[in-house]
Short mmCIF file of C-alpha atoms in Angstrom, two decimals:
data_model
loop_
_atom_site.label_atom_id
_atom_site.label_comp_id
_atom_site.label_asym_id
_atom_site.label_seq_id
_atom_site.Cartn_x
_atom_site.Cartn_y
_atom_site.Cartn_z
CA MET A 1 166.23 75.12 57.74
CA LYS A 2 169.75 73.84 57.12
CA ILE A 3 170.97 70.32 57.99
CA GLU A 4 172.73 70.28 61.40
CA VAL A 5 173.61 66.79 62.70
CA ASN A 6 176.23 66.11 65.48
CA ILE A 7 176.13 62.53 66.72
CA GLU A 8 179.78 62.11 67.75
CA PRO A 9 179.14 62.24 71.55
CA GLU A 10 176.49 59.58 71.32
CA LEU A 11 178.69 57.47 69.07
CA GLU A 12 181.67 57.74 71.47
CA GLN A 13 179.52 56.57 74.36
CA LEU A 14 178.17 53.68 72.35
CA PHE A 15 181.62 52.65 71.17
CA LYS A 16 182.92 52.64 74.81
CA THR A 17 179.92 50.63 75.91
CA ILE A 18 180.70 48.11 73.26
CA GLY A 19 184.35 48.12 74.32
CA LEU A 20 185.90 48.98 70.99
CA THR A 21 189.53 49.84 70.81
CA ASP A 22 190.65 53.16 69.32
CA GLU A 23 191.63 51.45 66.10
CA GLU A 24 188.23 49.74 65.88
CA ILE A 25 186.48 53.05 66.57
CA ASP A 26 188.40 54.68 63.71
CA ASN A 27 187.29 51.90 61.40
CA GLU A 28 183.68 52.42 62.44
CA TYR A 29 183.92 56.16 61.75
CA GLU A 30 185.33 55.41 58.33
CA LYS A 31 182.35 53.16 57.55
CA ILE A 32 179.93 55.79 58.83
CA ASN A 33 181.55 58.48 56.62
CA ILE A 34 181.18 56.29 53.56
CA LYS A 35 177.48 55.73 54.34
CA VAL A 36 176.91 59.45 54.88
CA GLN A 37 178.69 60.36 51.65
CA ASN A 38 176.60 57.86 49.71
CA LEU A 39 173.41 59.22 51.28
CA PHE A 40 174.30 62.82 50.40
CA SER A 41 175.24 61.82 46.88
CA LYS A 42 171.87 60.14 46.45
CA ILE A 43 170.06 63.16 47.83
CA LEU A 44 171.95 65.46 45.48
CA ALA A 45 171.29 63.16 42.53
CA ASP A 46 167.56 63.07 43.26
CA ILE A 47 167.38 66.84 43.51
CA SER A 48 169.45 67.20 40.35
CA ASP A 49 167.09 64.86 38.50
CA GLU A 50 164.15 66.96 39.67
CA VAL A 51 165.85 70.11 38.36
CA SER A 52 166.58 68.43 35.02
CA SER A 53 163.00 67.25 34.70
CA LEU A 54 161.61 70.68 35.47
CA THR A 55 164.12 72.27 33.08
CA GLU A 56 162.97 69.93 30.32
CA LYS A 57 159.32 70.75 31.00
CA VAL A 58 160.10 74.46 30.96
CA GLU A 59 162.05 74.19 27.72
CA ASN A 60 159.31 72.11 26.11
CA VAL A 61 156.53 74.53 26.98
CA GLU A 62 158.69 77.52 26.00
CA ASN A 63 159.54 75.86 22.68
CA GLU A 64 155.87 75.14 22.11
CA LEU A 65 155.12 78.77 22.89
CA ILE A 66 157.79 79.88 20.40
CA SER A 67 156.44 77.50 17.72
CA PHE A 68 152.89 78.69 18.27
CA HIS A 69 153.95 82.30 17.93
CA LYS A 70 155.64 81.39 14.64
CA LYS A 71 152.56 79.44 13.57
CA ILE A 72 150.34 82.48 13.88
CA GLY A 73 153.06 84.85 12.64
CA ASN A 74 153.50 86.63 15.97
CA GLU A 75 157.05 85.66 16.98
CA ASP A 76 158.27 89.26 17.20
CA SER A 77 156.03 89.93 20.18
CA LEU A 78 157.41 87.00 22.24
CA ASN A 79 159.78 87.79 25.15
CA ILE A 80 161.07 84.91 27.32
CA ASP A 81 163.11 85.88 30.40
CA THR A 82 165.56 83.00 30.96
CA THR A 83 166.98 84.67 34.09
CA GLN A 84 163.86 83.78 36.04
CA ASN A 85 163.62 80.56 38.06
CA LEU A 86 162.26 77.43 36.45
CA LYS A 87 158.92 77.43 38.25
CA TYR A 88 158.20 81.02 37.23
CA ARG A 89 159.23 80.34 33.65
CA TYR A 90 157.05 77.21 33.50
CA ASP A 91 153.95 78.94 34.89
CA TYR A 92 154.47 81.96 32.63
CA ALA A 93 154.92 79.88 29.47
CA THR A 94 152.00 77.58 30.28
CA ASN A 95 149.55 80.40 30.97
CA THR A 96 150.73 82.47 27.99
CA LEU A 97 150.37 79.48 25.64
CA ALA A 98 146.86 78.67 26.89
CA ASN A 99 145.71 82.26 26.42
CA LEU A 100 147.36 82.48 22.99
CA LYS A 101 145.65 79.29 21.79
CA LYS A 102 142.32 80.61 22.99
CA ASP A 103 142.80 83.97 21.27
CA SER A 104 144.06 82.36 18.02
CA ARG A 105 141.33 79.73 17.71
CA LYS A 106 139.36 81.76 15.15
CA GLN A 107 142.47 82.51 13.07
CA ILE A 108 143.47 78.84 12.94
CA SER A 109 139.92 77.76 12.15
CA ASN A 110 139.83 80.30 9.32
CA TYR A 111 143.02 78.86 7.85
CA ASP A 112 141.76 75.28 8.22
CA ASN A 113 138.56 76.16 6.34
CA LEU A 114 140.55 77.88 3.60
CA PHE A 115 142.88 74.91 3.28
CA VAL A 116 139.93 72.52 2.93
CA ALA A 117 138.38 74.77 0.25
CA MET A 118 141.72 75.08 -1.54
CA THR A 119 142.25 71.31 -1.52
CA ARG A 120 138.75 70.76 -2.93
CA LEU A 121 139.44 73.23 -5.75
CA PHE A 122 142.80 71.58 -6.49
CA ASN A 123 140.98 68.24 -6.75
CA ILE A 124 138.24 69.66 -9.01
CA LEU A 125 140.88 71.05 -11.37
CA GLU A 126 143.05 67.94 -10.94
CA ILE A 127 146.15 70.01 -10.20
CA GLU A 128 148.94 67.73 -8.98
CA ASP A 129 151.75 70.27 -8.56
CA ARG A 130 150.52 72.23 -5.53
CA ARG A 131 153.92 73.55 -4.42
CA SER A 132 153.88 74.80 -0.81
CA PHE A 133 150.10 74.41 -0.65
CA GLY A 134 150.21 70.63 -1.00
CA ASN A 135 150.21 70.08 2.79
CA ARG A 136 148.52 72.00 5.55
CA GLY A 137 151.77 72.68 7.40
CA GLU A 138 152.07 74.53 10.71
CA ASP A 139 152.06 78.07 9.36
CA CYS A 140 148.72 79.69 10.21
CA SER A 141 149.99 83.25 10.07
CA GLN A 142 147.88 86.03 8.65
CA GLU A 143 150.27 86.21 5.69
CA ARG A 144 149.68 82.52 4.99
CA ILE A 145 145.93 83.02 5.36
CA ASP A 146 146.00 85.93 2.91
CA GLN A 147 147.99 83.88 0.37
CA THR A 148 145.63 80.94 0.71
CA ALA A 149 142.54 83.16 0.46
CA GLN A 150 143.90 84.80 -2.71
CA LEU A 151 144.59 81.39 -4.24
CA VAL A 152 141.11 80.19 -3.29
CA ASP A 153 139.55 83.28 -4.90
CA THR A 154 141.58 82.79 -8.10
CA MET A 155 140.73 79.11 -8.38
CA THR A 156 137.07 79.79 -7.56
CA GLU A 157 136.91 82.18 -10.53
CA ILE A 158 138.53 79.54 -12.73
CA VAL A 159 136.14 76.84 -11.52
CA THR A 160 133.13 79.13 -12.03
CA ALA A 161 134.20 79.92 -15.59
CA ARG A 162 134.96 76.28 -16.33
CA ASN A 163 131.64 75.21 -14.86
CA ALA A 164 129.89 77.53 -17.30
CA GLU A 165 131.95 76.12 -20.18
CA MET A 166 131.20 72.56 -19.07
CA ASP A 167 127.48 73.43 -18.81
CA GLU A 168 127.52 74.50 -22.47
CA LEU A 169 129.42 71.39 -23.52
CA MET A 170 127.06 69.14 -21.57
CA LEU A 171 124.03 70.86 -23.10
CA ASP A 172 125.47 70.14 -26.54
CA LEU A 173 126.22 66.56 -25.53
CA GLU A 174 122.78 66.04 -23.96
CA GLU A 175 121.11 67.40 -27.10
CA LEU A 176 123.17 65.06 -29.29
CA HIS A 177 122.36 62.10 -27.03
CA GLU A 178 118.68 62.98 -27.29
CA LEU A 179 118.86 63.42 -31.07
CA LEU A 180 120.67 60.10 -31.41
CA LYS A 181 118.20 58.44 -29.01
CA MET A 182 120.94 57.58 -26.53
CA ASP A 183 120.89 57.48 -22.73
CA PRO A 184 121.75 60.82 -21.07
CA PRO A 185 125.51 61.50 -20.81
CA VAL A 186 127.36 61.43 -17.47
CA ARG A 187 128.89 64.74 -16.40
CA PRO A 188 132.61 64.54 -15.45
CA LYS A 189 133.37 64.87 -11.75
CA THR A 190 136.27 67.25 -12.41
CA LEU A 191 136.96 70.31 -14.54
CA SER A 192 140.49 69.42 -15.60
CA ASP A 193 141.90 69.91 -19.08
CA LYS A 194 141.66 66.16 -19.56
CA ALA A 195 137.95 66.16 -18.65
CA PHE A 196 137.27 68.97 -21.14
CA GLN A 197 139.20 67.20 -23.88
CA GLU A 198 137.23 64.00 -23.34
CA VAL A 199 133.84 65.76 -23.40
CA GLN A 200 134.79 67.85 -26.45
CA GLN A 201 135.97 64.71 -28.23
CA GLN A 202 132.69 62.93 -27.42
CA ARG A 203 130.70 65.93 -28.62
CA ASP A 204 132.65 66.25 -31.87
CA GLN A 205 132.40 62.53 -32.60
CA LEU A 206 128.67 62.42 -31.89
CA ASP A 207 128.12 65.63 -33.86
CA SER A 208 129.81 64.10 -36.90
CA LEU A 209 127.83 60.90 -36.44
CA TYR A 210 124.57 62.82 -36.10
CA GLU A 211 125.21 64.94 -39.20
CA GLU A 212 125.92 61.78 -41.14
CA LEU A 213 122.86 59.89 -39.87
CA ILE A 214 120.39 62.78 -40.12
CA ALA A 215 121.51 63.49 -43.69
CA ILE A 216 120.82 59.85 -44.57
CA LYS A 217 117.48 59.96 -42.77
CA LYS A 218 116.34 63.13 -44.55
CA ARG A 219 117.49 61.83 -47.90
CA ASN A 220 115.73 58.49 -47.39
CA LEU A 221 112.56 60.16 -46.13
CA GLN A 222 112.55 62.56 -49.06
CA GLN A 223 112.96 59.70 -51.51
CA ILE A 224 110.26 57.71 -49.73
CA ARG A 225 107.77 60.59 -49.77
CA GLN A 226 108.66 61.28 -53.39
CA ALA A 227 107.96 57.67 -54.36
CA GLU A 228 104.78 57.55 -52.27
CA LYS A 229 103.51 60.69 -53.99
CA ILE A 230 104.20 59.23 -57.43
CA PHE A 231 102.64 55.90 -56.47
CA GLU A 232 99.75 57.83 -54.86
CA LYS A 233 100.27 55.81 -51.71
CA GLU A 234 99.25 56.77 -48.20
CA PRO A 235 102.42 58.11 -46.47
CA ALA A 236 103.98 55.48 -44.22
CA ASP A 237 104.09 56.33 -40.52
CA PHE A 238 107.70 57.32 -39.87
CA ASP A 239 109.22 59.61 -37.26
CA GLU A 240 110.10 62.77 -39.18
CA SER A 241 111.65 64.57 -36.21
CA GLU A 242 115.31 65.56 -36.00
CA CYS A 243 116.05 62.46 -33.90
CA VAL A 244 117.75 59.49 -35.52
CA ASN A 245 119.62 56.27 -34.81
CA GLN A 246 120.93 53.35 -36.81
CA GLU A 247 117.93 51.14 -36.08
CA GLU A 248 115.59 53.77 -37.52
CA LEU A 249 117.78 54.13 -40.61
CA ASP A 250 117.66 50.38 -41.19
CA ILE A 251 113.85 50.48 -41.17
CA LEU A 252 113.77 53.41 -43.59
CA SER A 253 116.32 51.77 -45.85
CA ASN A 254 114.35 48.52 -46.01
CA TYR A 255 111.13 50.35 -46.89
CA LEU A 256 112.93 52.48 -49.48
CA ASN A 257 114.37 49.35 -51.08
CA GLU A 258 110.85 47.96 -51.39
CA LEU A 259 109.71 51.15 -53.12
CA GLU A 260 112.76 51.14 -55.39
CA ALA A 261 112.03 47.57 -56.41
CA GLU A 262 108.44 48.49 -57.20
CA LYS A 263 109.56 51.65 -59.01
CA SER A 264 111.97 49.73 -61.26
CA THR A 265 108.97 47.99 -62.83
CA GLN A 266 107.22 51.31 -63.65
CA ILE A 267 110.00 53.58 -64.89
CA PRO A 268 108.04 55.19 -67.80
CA GLU A 269 105.08 56.07 -65.58
CA PHE A 270 107.43 57.33 -62.90
CA ILE A 271 109.34 59.56 -65.33
CA GLU A 272 106.12 61.12 -66.63
CA LYS A 273 104.80 61.86 -63.14
CA ILE A 274 108.07 63.35 -61.94
CA LYS A 275 108.21 65.66 -64.97
CA HIS A 276 104.76 66.97 -64.05
CA GLN A 277 105.91 67.39 -60.47
CA ILE A 278 108.96 69.38 -61.61
CA GLU A 279 106.78 71.62 -63.78
CA ASP A 280 104.52 72.29 -60.79
CA LEU A 281 107.55 73.20 -58.68
CA TRP A 282 108.79 75.58 -61.38
CA ASP A 283 105.42 77.31 -61.21
CA VAL A 284 105.45 77.50 -57.41
CA LEU A 285 109.01 78.84 -57.37
CA ASN A 286 108.39 81.24 -60.29
CA MET A 287 111.35 79.75 -62.14
CA ARG A 288 112.04 79.89 -65.86
CA ILE A 289 111.90 76.73 -67.91
CA PRO A 290 115.48 75.63 -68.57
CA TYR A 291 116.89 75.17 -72.02
CA GLU A 292 117.53 71.64 -73.18
CA ASP A 293 121.30 72.09 -72.81
CA ASP A 294 120.84 72.97 -69.15
CA PHE A 295 118.54 70.07 -68.30
CA PRO A 296 118.71 67.44 -71.09
CA GLU A 297 117.10 64.71 -68.98
CA PHE A 298 113.85 66.66 -68.84
CA TYR A 299 113.65 66.71 -72.63
CA SER A 300 114.99 63.19 -73.10
CA GLN A 301 112.74 60.56 -74.67
CA GLU A 302 114.72 57.78 -73.06
CA GLU A 303 113.05 55.88 -70.22
CA THR A 304 116.09 54.64 -68.35
CA PRO A 305 116.96 54.43 -64.64
CA GLU A 306 119.62 57.10 -65.21
CA VAL A 307 117.08 59.59 -66.58
CA LEU A 308 114.73 58.76 -63.73
CA GLN A 309 117.49 59.32 -61.17
CA ALA A 310 118.38 62.72 -62.65
CA LEU A 311 114.73 63.79 -62.59
CA GLU A 312 114.33 62.59 -59.00
CA ASN A 313 117.43 64.50 -57.93
CA GLU A 314 116.09 67.69 -59.50
CA ALA A 315 112.66 67.20 -57.93
CA CYS A 316 114.29 66.74 -54.51
CA ARG A 317 116.41 69.84 -55.04
CA LEU A 318 113.38 71.92 -55.96
CA GLU A 319 111.43 70.56 -52.99
CA ASN A 320 114.28 71.66 -50.73
CA ILE A 321 114.22 75.14 -52.25
CA LYS A 322 110.46 75.23 -51.83
CA ASP A 323 110.77 74.34 -48.13
CA GLN A 324 113.53 76.89 -47.58
CA THR A 325 111.77 79.77 -49.30
CA VAL A 326 108.23 79.70 -47.94
CA GLN A 327 108.54 83.10 -46.27
CA ILE A 328 110.60 84.56 -49.13
CA ARG A 329 108.01 83.59 -51.72
CA LYS A 330 105.17 84.90 -49.59
CA LEU A 331 106.84 88.31 -49.38
CA LEU A 332 107.78 88.31 -53.06
CA VAL A 333 104.17 87.63 -54.07
CA GLN A 334 103.09 90.62 -51.97
CA ARG A 335 105.86 92.70 -53.53
CA ASP A 336 104.82 91.78 -57.07
CA ARG A 337 101.21 92.60 -56.27
CA ILE A 338 102.14 96.09 -55.04
CA ILE A 339 104.31 96.80 -58.08
CA ASN A 340 101.74 95.44 -60.55
CA ASP A 341 98.95 97.47 -58.94
CA SER A 342 101.05 100.62 -59.18
CA LYS A 343 101.59 100.10 -62.92
CA LYS A 344 97.89 99.95 -63.74
CA LYS A 345 96.42 103.06 -65.32
CA PRO A 346 94.08 104.83 -62.93
CA SER A 347 90.47 104.13 -63.80
CA LYS A 348 87.76 106.77 -63.54
CA ALA A 349 86.00 104.30 -61.29
CA LEU A 350 88.79 104.54 -58.73
CA SER A 351 88.25 106.99 -55.91
CA ILE A 352 90.93 109.41 -54.80
CA SER A 353 91.32 107.43 -51.57
CA GLN A 354 91.98 104.23 -53.54
CA ILE A 355 94.59 105.95 -55.69
CA VAL A 356 96.24 107.40 -52.59
CA ALA A 357 96.18 103.95 -50.98
CA ASN A 358 97.97 102.46 -53.99
CA GLY A 359 100.58 105.20 -53.79
CA LYS A 360 101.05 104.54 -50.07
CA LYS A 361 101.79 100.90 -50.80
CA MET A 362 104.68 101.97 -53.02
CA THR A 363 106.08 104.59 -50.66
CA VAL A 364 105.54 102.75 -47.36
CA ASP A 365 104.67 99.07 -47.79
CA LEU A 366 107.20 98.29 -50.52
CA PRO A 367 110.24 99.58 -48.55
CA ILE A 368 109.03 97.57 -45.55
CA LEU A 369 108.80 94.42 -47.67
CA ASN A 370 112.25 95.09 -49.11
CA GLY A 371 113.62 95.40 -45.59
CA GLN A 372 112.06 92.06 -44.64
CA LEU A 373 113.30 90.35 -47.79
CA GLN A 374 116.92 91.51 -47.58
CA PRO A 375 118.07 89.27 -44.66
CA LEU A 376 116.09 86.29 -45.97
CA LEU A 377 117.59 86.53 -49.46
CA GLN A 378 121.05 87.08 -47.97
CA GLU A 379 120.66 84.01 -45.77
CA TYR A 380 119.61 81.94 -48.78
CA LEU A 381 122.67 83.15 -50.69
CA ASP A 382 124.99 82.32 -47.78
CA ASN A 383 123.53 78.85 -47.25
CA ASN A 384 123.23 77.79 -50.89
CA GLY A 385 126.16 79.49 -52.59
CA GLY A 386 123.90 81.20 -55.12
CA PRO A 387 121.05 83.76 -55.15
CA PHE A 388 117.37 82.93 -55.09
CA LEU A 389 115.97 83.93 -58.47
CA TRP A 390 112.43 85.21 -58.85
CA GLY A 391 111.28 85.22 -62.42
CA GLY A 392 114.92 84.73 -63.40
CA LYS A 393 116.04 87.84 -61.49
CA ASP A 394 118.28 88.21 -58.45
CA LEU A 395 116.41 90.74 -56.32
CA LEU A 396 118.91 90.85 -53.44
CA PRO A 397 120.81 93.89 -54.84
CA VAL A 398 117.51 95.69 -55.42
CA VAL A 399 116.09 95.18 -51.92
CA SER A 400 119.50 95.84 -50.30
CA ASP A 401 120.24 99.18 -51.99
CA PRO A 402 118.26 102.09 -50.48
CA LYS A 403 118.60 103.98 -53.76
CA ASN A 404 116.75 101.24 -55.59
CA LYS A 405 113.86 100.94 -53.16
CA MET A 406 111.80 103.50 -55.03
CA LEU A 407 112.83 102.75 -58.62
CA GLU A 408 109.25 101.86 -59.44
CA LYS A 409 107.17 104.92 -60.48
CA VAL A 410 104.44 105.91 -58.10
CA ASN A 411 101.21 106.85 -59.82
CA THR A 412 100.10 110.39 -59.15
CA ILE A 413 96.52 111.52 -58.91
CA PRO A 414 95.38 113.08 -62.23
CA LYS A 415 94.10 116.62 -61.86
CA ARG A 416 90.74 115.68 -63.30
CA TYR A 417 90.04 113.53 -60.21
CA VAL A 418 90.59 116.41 -57.83
CA SER A 419 87.40 118.26 -58.83
CA LYS A 420 85.26 115.22 -59.56
CA GLN A 421 85.27 112.05 -57.37
CA THR A 422 83.82 108.99 -58.99
CA SER A 423 81.92 106.28 -57.17
CA PRO A 424 83.91 103.24 -55.93
CA ALA A 425 84.15 100.39 -58.33
CA LYS A 426 85.35 96.84 -58.02
CA GLN A 427 89.10 96.76 -58.64
CA SER A 428 90.50 94.31 -61.09
CA SER A 429 92.45 91.40 -59.61
CA PRO A 430 96.26 91.63 -59.59
CA SER A 431 97.89 90.60 -62.80
CA LYS A 432 98.96 87.01 -62.90
CA LEU A 433 102.59 86.38 -61.94
CA SER A 434 104.94 85.81 -64.80
CA SER A 435 104.98 82.17 -65.79
CA SER A 436 108.61 82.36 -66.84
CA ARG A 437 110.85 80.00 -64.97
CA SER A 438 114.55 79.73 -64.14
CA PRO A 439 116.64 76.77 -65.25
CA ALA A 440 116.87 73.61 -63.19
CA SER A 441 120.62 73.68 -62.92
CA SER A 442 122.63 72.88 -59.80
CA LYS A 443 121.87 76.44 -58.58
CA GLN A 444 119.19 78.89 -59.48
CA GLY A 445 120.51 81.05 -62.30
CA THR A 446 119.85 82.67 -65.65
CA PRO A 447 119.04 80.33 -68.56
CA LYS A 448 121.98 79.51 -70.72
CA LYS A 449 121.22 80.81 -74.21
CA LYS A 450 121.81 78.63 -77.21
#
């Protein structure tokens, strides 16, 4: 309904009733016109404000709709018809935005979870330069999700690999802490290059410290046990494990000093006993007696601390070889027994089965022993810088070369035993091992001839 107002007749009557002149009536009409114009202006202004407000609301919701489409990477599918009235546009944009948010909730949640995981991985690796992934941003498009997921996968692989590396480092560090009798180490909270460098530095420092301390401990213990053996003392109760710390070394050092002080008063007796000990070790190790030029202290008639020290050093060296070669010597004794048995002349008292058994030892057992000896002798050579000599011979080339495995002659069964089998007889014991010994030089080797 349009505005239709005609009040002139009523106004004319009222003006006449009042008794206004024509001039006064014109003035009144002028005032009324001004009031009407002001009223219409206000009405128009109010309606215009309402239109502006609705326009702003429409633009805001449409802009939000546009931004959300960009956020999820779907802007190409958006179509806003600006020719429609404001109310239609507002309702359309509002409803479309609500439905879009509902449909995109899972996509946005997926991106949020990926961003949280990515941030956690960045923090674990202590990566400061994160480029466009430093902030969450508004882009939740599928392209952005794919990029983030790929980055998360890559960093997860890196973290997994670094975790494994850190596990190995921490195992080394924990072992060193245990060996050095220290409290357990604290694992770094991150897997950055800096964290790895710090742990590796700790490990290397403690490893060097441990090697230094354990060498001192073993040397002190060896000297203590050596002195106790010479003094025929009951071994003192010390921890002989691979663990060590400075406090333990101080205790060992103090006890060793006591023994050294006591030893200094009995140098002649000590020298004599150590010489016997060295001779026993030569026997055990099947070593040749060295010439005087190779080991003058052993033949020296002087009874000085210097001679005693040289003898002690050699005794310790031989004890170390003895400890290192327990399995080697066991196998070599078996090997010598087989070879010595094979060289004996068959006795009429031996049965055919016994002769065959001896031959089997050479053809089967000896190659097996050689195969067992080869890695042990090679390991000794690698660790000591020289071969292990048995009766003055380096057997590593012999046991390593397949052509030399059967150099020893295998006894055959004489024809006379084929037709006539004798009764079993007690076999003679294996011939005694050669008593020849190798020189007590810095390494096992062949005696230096005069």
